[in-house]
């Protein structure tokens, strides 16, 4: 039975939501991205204080640094199905609410609220679960609500995500004393409040904005509107919706590359200050080193989406990022206490692989539905890989008390990034690979 025009209009509004202005989209994306690393990298700078406060071993520290990867994997798999049911913006808002609860109450445990390390772990899980939802769905939200501004908004997203990682470790320097970790972590709850306010306005404006499914018109031959071409396009859309992303070599390469790069990111955010401290660097300078690394990520976050859109062959660029990652770890091995800021810069340049992959999620797909599927494939499985390495590092560090073997292993991950990046950087559309 055919739908009336009013019914079609109502159904369309249910799927795509209302129109959102560019200024509101920019503010919403900036605030969403600005807290995506603060809840993690701020902990890395005060990790030793937290462990002492709760009398926890290094293996628990390894669990804390691994938790983002595992939580991102679990929540990432659920993100797209949830968004399809209740809408992108509602799901994003729920993630921000979880972040707010975790960031606000985590610093109070053991001093103002009952509980110990187990409660701290639960609240940290809330923080990273909320971050996971935003990481997976924000690129699709941008594609849905501002497709003509996607490059600009992805630059804002990646740039402020990097800024979050750069500024958050410095909160360890703003407070003093054995309990300074509490305000250093708690201060980021104020930003989460701002997120909630702005995204409440977004929810009012867009309503229920389920991810738009691939339109057959986008796959039809633009030179012909014949029934045959439209029928072929509809078949192509069905194939895209039903075909597993494991069938796409580019998607698989992107997922593995994302896993290796994210492993490096969480090892650096969680352990880099301690690596420096154990080599004789004072704690304040070690925290600054992590901040320097994040600052380099800011520059890359702003520039890489534009470069991805303009560079025809990204493979040499991503290979270079992997090589820089290897050089950075080797530098820490041989001269970590001499010039810690230099190796932080080199590792930060290698970390530009992260905004490159984020930009590729939108640049290598044609529709919001496929963007959401790709993001929901690359990030959960990639983060599952990313959770394993920090956890192992915690156990190895507890057993040996040394960083040499760990740093050699991390240097080898840079080689793997270069190899995977050569395949992932190929300029193809995932949609097209799914219909072959």
Coordinates of C-alpha atoms in Angstrom, one line a residue:
X1 CA 0.0 0.0 0.0
X2 CA 1.4 3.4 -1.0
X3 CA 1.9 6.1 1.5
X4 CA 0.3 9.5 1.3
X5 CA 2.4 12.6 1.0
X6 CA 1.8 13.6 4.6
X7 CA 2.7 10.1 5.8
X8 CA 5.9 10.2 3.7
X9 CA 6.8 13.6 5.2
X10 CA 6.2 12.3 8.7
X11 CA 8.3 9.2 8.1
X12 CA 11.1 11.4 6.6
X13 CA 11.2 13.6 9.6
X14 CA 11.4 10.6 11.9
X15 CA 14.4 9.3 10.1
X16 CA 16.5 12.4 9.4
X17 CA 15.4 14.9 12.2
X18 CA 15.2 18.6 11.9
X19 CA 17.6 21.0 10.2
X20 CA 20.4 22.3 12.4
X21 CA 22.3 25.5 11.8
X22 CA 26.0 25.5 11.1
X23 CA 26.9 27.6 14.2
X24 CA 25.0 25.2 16.5
X25 CA 26.6 22.2 14.7
X26 CA 30.1 23.7 15.2
X27 CA 29.5 24.4 18.9
X28 CA 28.0 21.0 19.5
X29 CA 30.8 19.2 17.8
X30 CA 33.5 21.3 19.5
X31 CA 32.1 20.7 23.0
X32 CA 31.5 17.0 22.3
X33 CA 35.1 16.6 21.1
X34 CA 36.7 18.7 23.8
X35 CA 36.2 16.1 26.5
X36 CA 36.9 13.0 24.6
X37 CA 40.5 12.6 25.9
X38 CA 40.4 14.6 29.0
X39 CA 38.8 11.8 31.1
X40 CA 41.7 9.5 30.0
X41 CA 44.8 11.6 29.6
X42 CA 44.2 13.6 32.8
X43 CA 44.3 10.2 34.6
X44 CA 47.6 9.3 33.0
X45 CA 49.4 12.3 34.5
X46 CA 48.3 11.4 38.1
X47 CA 48.1 7.7 37.7
X48 CA 50.8 7.0 40.3
X49 CA 49.0 9.2 42.9
X50 CA 45.8 7.4 42.3
X51 CA 47.5 4.0 42.8
X52 CA 49.1 5.2 46.0
X53 CA 45.9 6.7 47.3
X54 CA 44.0 3.4 46.8
X55 CA 47.1 1.2 47.5
X56 CA 46.6 -0.6 44.1
X57 CA 49.3 -2.5 42.2
X58 CA 50.6 -1.8 38.8
X59 CA 48.4 -4.5 37.3
X60 CA 45.4 -2.4 38.3
X61 CA 47.0 0.6 36.6
X62 CA 47.3 -1.6 33.5
X63 CA 43.6 -2.4 33.7
X64 CA 42.8 1.4 34.0
X65 CA 44.8 2.1 30.9
X66 CA 43.3 -0.8 29.0
X67 CA 39.7 0.0 30.0
X68 CA 39.2 2.6 27.3
X69 CA 39.9 0.1 24.6
X70 CA 37.7 -2.6 26.0
X71 CA 34.9 -0.3 26.8
X72 CA 35.1 1.3 23.4
X73 CA 34.9 -2.1 21.8
X74 CA 31.8 -3.2 23.7
X75 CA 29.9 0.1 23.5
X76 CA 31.1 0.7 19.9
X77 CA 29.4 -2.6 18.8
X78 CA 26.2 -1.4 20.4
X79 CA 26.3 2.2 19.3
X80 CA 24.9 1.9 15.8
X81 CA 22.0 -0.5 16.7
X82 CA 21.1 1.9 19.5
X83 CA 21.2 4.9 17.2
X84 CA 19.0 3.2 14.7
X85 CA 16.4 2.6 17.3
X86 CA 16.4 5.9 19.3
X87 CA 18.4 8.3 17.1
X88 CA 21.9 9.6 16.8
X89 CA 21.5 12.7 18.9
X90 CA 19.7 10.9 21.8
X91 CA 22.4 8.2 21.8
X92 CA 25.1 10.9 21.9
X93 CA 23.4 12.7 24.7
X94 CA 23.1 9.5 26.7
X95 CA 26.9 9.0 26.3
X96 CA 27.5 12.6 27.6
X97 CA 25.3 11.9 30.6
X98 CA 27.4 8.8 31.5
X99 CA 30.6 10.9 31.1
X100 CA 29.2 13.6 33.4
X101 CA 28.3 11.1 36.2
X102 CA 31.7 9.4 36.0
X103 CA 33.8 12.6 35.8
X104 CA 31.8 14.2 38.7
X105 CA 31.8 11.4 41.2
X106 CA 35.1 9.6 40.4
X107 CA 37.3 12.1 42.3
X108 CA 35.0 11.9 45.4
X109 CA 35.5 8.2 46.0
X110 CA 37.4 7.4 49.2
X111 CA 37.3 11.0 50.6
X112 CA 33.7 12.3 50.3
X113 CA 31.9 9.2 49.1
X114 CA 32.3 5.6 50.3
X115 CA 34.1 3.1 48.0
X116 CA 37.5 2.1 46.9
X117 CA 39.3 1.2 43.7
X118 CA 36.5 -1.0 42.5
X119 CA 34.1 2.0 42.6
X120 CA 36.7 4.1 40.9
X121 CA 36.9 1.5 38.1
X122 CA 33.1 1.4 37.7
X123 CA 33.0 5.2 37.4
X124 CA 35.9 5.2 34.9
X125 CA 34.0 2.6 32.9
X126 CA 31.1 5.1 32.7
X127 CA 33.4 7.8 31.5
X128 CA 35.0 5.7 28.8
X129 CA 31.7 4.1 27.7
X130 CA 30.3 7.6 27.1
X131 CA 33.4 8.6 25.2
X132 CA 33.0 5.4 23.1
X133 CA 29.5 6.3 22.0
X134 CA 30.7 9.8 20.9
X135 CA 33.7 8.4 19.1
X136 CA 31.6 6.0 17.0
X137 CA 28.6 8.2 16.3
X138 CA 29.8 11.7 16.0
X139 CA 31.3 11.3 12.5
X140 CA 27.9 9.8 11.3
X141 CA 26.1 12.7 13.0
X142 CA 28.3 15.2 11.1
X143 CA 27.6 13.4 7.9
X144 CA 23.9 13.4 8.5
X145 CA 23.3 17.0 9.7
X146 CA 26.1 18.9 7.9
X147 CA 27.3 16.9 4.8
X148 CA 28.4 20.1 3.1
X149 CA 30.4 21.1 6.1
X150 CA 31.8 17.7 6.9
X151 CA 35.4 18.6 6.3
X152 CA 35.2 21.6 8.5
X153 CA 33.4 19.8 11.3
X154 CA 35.7 16.8 11.2
X155 CA 38.6 19.2 11.5
X156 CA 36.9 20.8 14.6
X157 CA 36.2 17.3 15.9
X158 CA 39.8 16.0 15.5
X159 CA 41.4 19.3 16.5
X160 CA 39.5 19.7 19.8
X161 CA 39.9 16.1 20.5
X162 CA 43.7 16.6 20.3
X163 CA 43.4 19.8 22.3
X164 CA 41.6 17.8 25.0
X165 CA 44.5 15.4 25.1
X166 CA 47.0 18.3 25.2
X167 CA 45.5 20.3 28.0
X168 CA 44.2 17.6 30.3
X169 CA 47.6 16.4 31.6
X170 CA 48.4 19.9 32.7
X171 CA 45.6 19.8 35.3
X172 CA 48.1 17.7 37.3
X173 CA 50.2 20.9 37.6
X174 CA 47.3 23.2 38.7
X175 CA 47.0 21.5 42.1
X176 CA 49.5 20.3 44.8
X177 CA 49.5 17.8 47.5
X178 CA 49.1 14.0 47.8
X179 CA 45.4 14.3 47.0
X180 CA 45.9 16.7 44.1
X181 CA 44.7 14.0 41.7
X182 CA 41.1 14.6 42.9
X183 CA 40.6 18.2 41.6
X184 CA 42.9 17.4 38.7
X185 CA 40.3 14.8 37.5
X186 CA 37.2 16.5 38.8
X187 CA 37.7 19.8 37.0
X188 CA 36.7 18.1 33.7
X189 CA 33.2 17.5 34.9
X190 CA 32.5 21.3 34.4
X191 CA 33.1 20.8 30.6
X192 CA 30.7 17.8 30.7
X193 CA 28.0 20.1 32.1
X194 CA 28.5 22.5 29.2
X195 CA 28.2 19.6 26.8
X196 CA 24.9 18.5 28.3
X197 CA 23.4 22.1 28.0
X198 CA 24.3 22.5 24.4
X199 CA 23.2 19.0 23.3
X200 CA 19.9 19.6 25.1
X201 CA 19.3 22.4 22.5
X202 CA 20.4 20.0 19.8
X203 CA 17.9 17.4 20.9
X204 CA 15.1 20.0 20.9
X205 CA 16.1 21.1 17.4
X206 CA 16.6 17.8 15.6
X207 CA 14.2 15.4 17.3
X208 CA 14.6 11.7 16.4
X209 CA 17.4 11.6 13.9
X210 CA 18.0 8.0 13.0
X211 CA 20.9 7.3 10.6
X212 CA 19.7 7.8 7.0
X213 CA 19.9 4.7 4.9
X214 CA 21.7 4.7 1.5
X215 CA 19.6 6.4 -1.1
X216 CA 19.3 4.5 -4.4
X217 CA 19.6 7.8 -6.3
X218 CA 23.2 8.2 -5.1
X219 CA 24.2 4.9 -6.8
X220 CA 22.2 5.4 -10.0
X221 CA 24.0 6.6 -13.1
X222 CA 23.6 10.4 -12.9
X223 CA 23.4 10.5 -16.7
X224 CA 20.3 8.3 -16.8
X225 CA 17.1 8.1 -14.8
X226 CA 15.9 5.0 -16.5
X227 CA 14.0 2.3 -14.6
X228 CA 16.8 -0.1 -15.2
X229 CA 19.5 2.1 -13.7
X230 CA 17.3 2.9 -10.6
X231 CA 16.5 -0.8 -10.2
X232 CA 20.3 -1.6 -10.3
X233 CA 20.9 1.1 -7.8
X234 CA 18.3 -0.3 -5.4
X235 CA 19.9 -3.7 -5.7
X236 CA 23.3 -2.1 -4.9
X237 CA 21.8 -0.5 -1.8
X238 CA 20.5 -3.8 -0.6
X239 CA 23.9 -5.4 -1.1
X240 CA 25.6 -2.6 0.9
X241 CA 23.1 -3.0 3.8
X242 CA 23.5 -6.8 3.9
X243 CA 27.2 -7.3 3.1
X244 CA 29.6 -7.7 6.0
X245 CA 32.4 -5.1 6.2
X246 CA 34.8 -8.0 6.7
X247 CA 34.4 -8.3 2.9
X248 CA 36.0 -4.9 2.4
X249 CA 39.8 -5.1 2.3
X250 CA 40.0 -1.3 3.0
X251 CA 37.7 -1.5 6.0
X252 CA 39.7 -4.4 7.5
X253 CA 43.0 -2.6 7.0
X254 CA 41.5 0.6 8.5
X255 CA 40.3 -1.4 11.5
X256 CA 43.7 -3.1 12.2
X257 CA 45.5 0.3 11.7
X258 CA 43.1 1.9 14.1
X259 CA 43.7 -0.8 16.6
X260 CA 47.5 -0.4 16.5
X261 CA 47.3 3.4 16.6
X262 CA 44.8 3.4 19.5
X263 CA 47.1 1.0 21.4
X264 CA 49.8 3.5 21.1
X265 CA 47.5 6.4 22.1
X266 CA 46.4 4.7 25.3
X267 CA 49.9 3.5 26.2
X268 CA 51.1 7.0 25.7
X269 CA 48.2 8.7 27.6
X270 CA 48.5 6.2 30.5
X271 CA 52.1 5.4 30.7
X272 CA 54.3 8.0 29.0
X273 CA 54.7 10.2 32.1
X274 CA 55.7 7.1 34.2
X275 CA 58.2 6.1 31.5
X276 CA 59.8 9.5 31.8
X277 CA 59.7 9.5 35.6
X278 CA 61.4 6.1 35.8
X279 CA 64.2 7.5 33.6
X280 CA 64.8 10.4 36.0
X281 CA 62.6 13.1 34.6
X282 CA 60.8 15.1 37.2
X283 CA 57.0 14.5 37.4
X284 CA 56.1 18.1 36.3
X285 CA 58.3 17.8 33.2
X286 CA 56.9 14.4 32.4
X287 CA 53.3 15.8 32.5
X288 CA 54.4 18.6 30.2
X289 CA 55.8 15.9 27.8
X290 CA 52.4 14.3 27.5
X291 CA 50.9 17.8 27.0
X292 CA 53.4 18.5 24.2
X293 CA 52.4 15.2 22.5
X294 CA 48.7 16.3 22.7
X295 CA 49.5 19.7 21.3
X296 CA 51.0 18.2 18.2
X297 CA 47.8 16.2 17.9
X298 CA 45.8 19.4 17.8
X299 CA 47.7 20.6 14.8
X300 CA 47.2 17.4 13.0
X301 CA 43.6 17.2 14.0
X302 CA 42.9 20.5 12.3
X303 CA 45.0 19.9 9.2
X304 CA 44.6 16.2 8.4
X305 CA 40.9 16.2 7.3
X306 CA 41.7 18.9 4.7
X307 CA 44.8 16.9 3.6
X308 CA 42.8 13.7 3.3
X309 CA 40.3 15.4 1.1
X310 CA 43.1 16.8 -1.2
X311 CA 45.9 14.2 -1.3
X312 CA 45.3 11.6 -3.9
X313 CA 47.6 8.9 -2.4
X314 CA 47.7 8.9 1.4
X315 CA 49.8 5.8 1.6
X316 CA 53.3 7.5 1.9
X317 CA 51.9 9.8 4.5
X318 CA 50.6 7.0 6.8
X319 CA 53.8 5.0 6.3
X320 CA 55.7 8.1 7.5
X321 CA 53.5 8.3 10.6
X322 CA 54.4 4.7 11.5
X323 CA 58.1 5.4 11.0
X324 CA 57.9 8.4 13.3
X325 CA 56.2 6.3 16.0
X326 CA 59.1 3.8 15.8
X327 CA 61.7 6.6 16.0
X328 CA 59.9 8.1 19.0
X329 CA 60.1 5.0 21.1
X330 CA 63.7 4.4 20.2
X331 CA 64.4 7.9 21.3
X332 CA 62.9 7.2 24.7
X333 CA 65.1 4.1 25.0
X334 CA 68.4 5.9 24.2
X335 CA 67.8 9.5 25.4
X336 CA 64.5 9.7 27.2
X337 CA 65.8 11.8 30.1
X338 CA 67.8 14.2 27.9
X339 CA 65.1 15.6 25.6
X340 CA 61.7 14.1 26.6
X341 CA 59.9 16.9 24.8
X342 CA 61.6 16.0 21.5
X343 CA 60.4 12.4 21.7
X344 CA 56.9 13.6 22.7
X345 CA 56.9 15.7 19.5
X346 CA 58.0 12.8 17.3
X347 CA 55.4 10.5 18.9
X348 CA 52.8 13.2 18.4
X349 CA 53.6 13.4 14.7
X350 CA 53.2 9.6 14.5
X351 CA 49.9 10.0 16.3
X352 CA 48.6 12.1 13.4
X353 CA 47.6 8.7 12.0
X354 CA 44.6 9.0 14.4
X355 CA 42.9 12.1 12.9
X356 CA 43.7 10.7 9.4
X357 CA 41.8 7.5 10.1
X358 CA 38.9 9.5 11.6
X359 CA 38.8 11.7 8.5
X360 CA 38.9 8.6 6.3
X361 CA 35.7 7.3 7.9
X362 CA 33.7 10.1 6.2
X363 CA 36.0 10.5 3.1
X364 CA 35.9 6.8 2.1
X365 CA 32.1 6.4 2.4
X366 CA 29.2 7.9 0.3
X367 CA 26.3 7.9 2.8
X368 CA 25.7 8.4 6.6
X369 CA 24.5 4.8 6.9
X370 CA 27.7 3.4 5.6
X371 CA 29.7 5.9 7.6
X372 CA 28.0 4.8 10.7
X373 CA 28.5 1.1 9.8
X374 CA 32.2 1.7 9.0
X375 CA 32.7 3.7 12.2
X376 CA 30.9 0.9 14.1
X377 CA 33.2 -1.7 12.6
X378 CA 36.6 0.1 12.7
X379 CA 36.3 1.5 16.2
X380 CA 34.9 -1.4 18.2
X381 CA 37.2 -4.1 16.8
X382 CA 40.1 -1.7 16.7
X383 CA 39.6 -0.7 20.3
X384 CA 39.4 -4.3 21.3
X385 CA 42.9 -4.7 20.0
X386 CA 43.8 -1.4 21.7
X387 CA 42.7 -2.7 25.1
X388 CA 45.0 -5.7 25.1
X389 CA 48.4 -4.0 24.8
X390 CA 48.0 -1.5 27.8
X391 CA 46.8 -4.4 29.9
X392 CA 49.8 -6.5 29.0
X393 CA 52.1 -3.6 29.7
X394 CA 50.7 -3.3 33.2
X395 CA 51.5 -6.9 34.0
X396 CA 54.9 -6.8 32.4
X397 CA 55.8 -3.6 34.2
X398 CA 54.6 -5.0 37.5
X399 CA 56.7 -8.2 37.0
X400 CA 59.9 -6.5 35.7
X401 CA 59.8 -2.9 36.8
X402 CA 61.6 -2.1 33.5
X403 CA 60.6 -0.4 30.3
X404 CA 63.1 -1.7 27.8
X405 CA 61.2 -4.8 26.4
X406 CA 58.0 -2.8 26.5
X407 CA 59.5 0.1 24.5
X408 CA 61.0 -2.3 21.9
X409 CA 57.6 -3.9 21.4
X410 CA 56.0 -0.4 21.0
X411 CA 58.6 0.5 18.4
X412 CA 57.6 -2.6 16.4
X413 CA 54.0 -1.4 16.4
X414 CA 55.1 1.5 14.3
X415 CA 56.4 -0.9 11.7
X416 CA 53.0 -2.6 11.7
X417 CA 51.2 0.8 11.3
X418 CA 53.3 1.6 8.2
X419 CA 52.4 -1.8 6.6
X420 CA 48.7 -1.5 7.3
X421 CA 48.6 2.2 6.4
X422 CA 49.9 1.4 2.9
X423 CA 46.7 -0.6 2.3
X424 CA 44.2 1.6 4.3
X425 CA 45.4 4.8 2.5
X426 CA 44.2 3.6 -0.9
X427 CA 41.6 6.0 -2.4
X428 CA 38.5 3.8 -2.7
X429 CA 34.9 4.0 -1.4
X430 CA 33.9 1.3 1.0
X431 CA 30.4 1.3 -0.5
X432 CA 31.8 0.3 -3.9
X433 CA 33.8 -2.6 -2.4
X434 CA 30.6 -3.9 -0.8
X435 CA 28.8 -4.3 -4.1
X436 CA 31.6 -6.0 -6.0

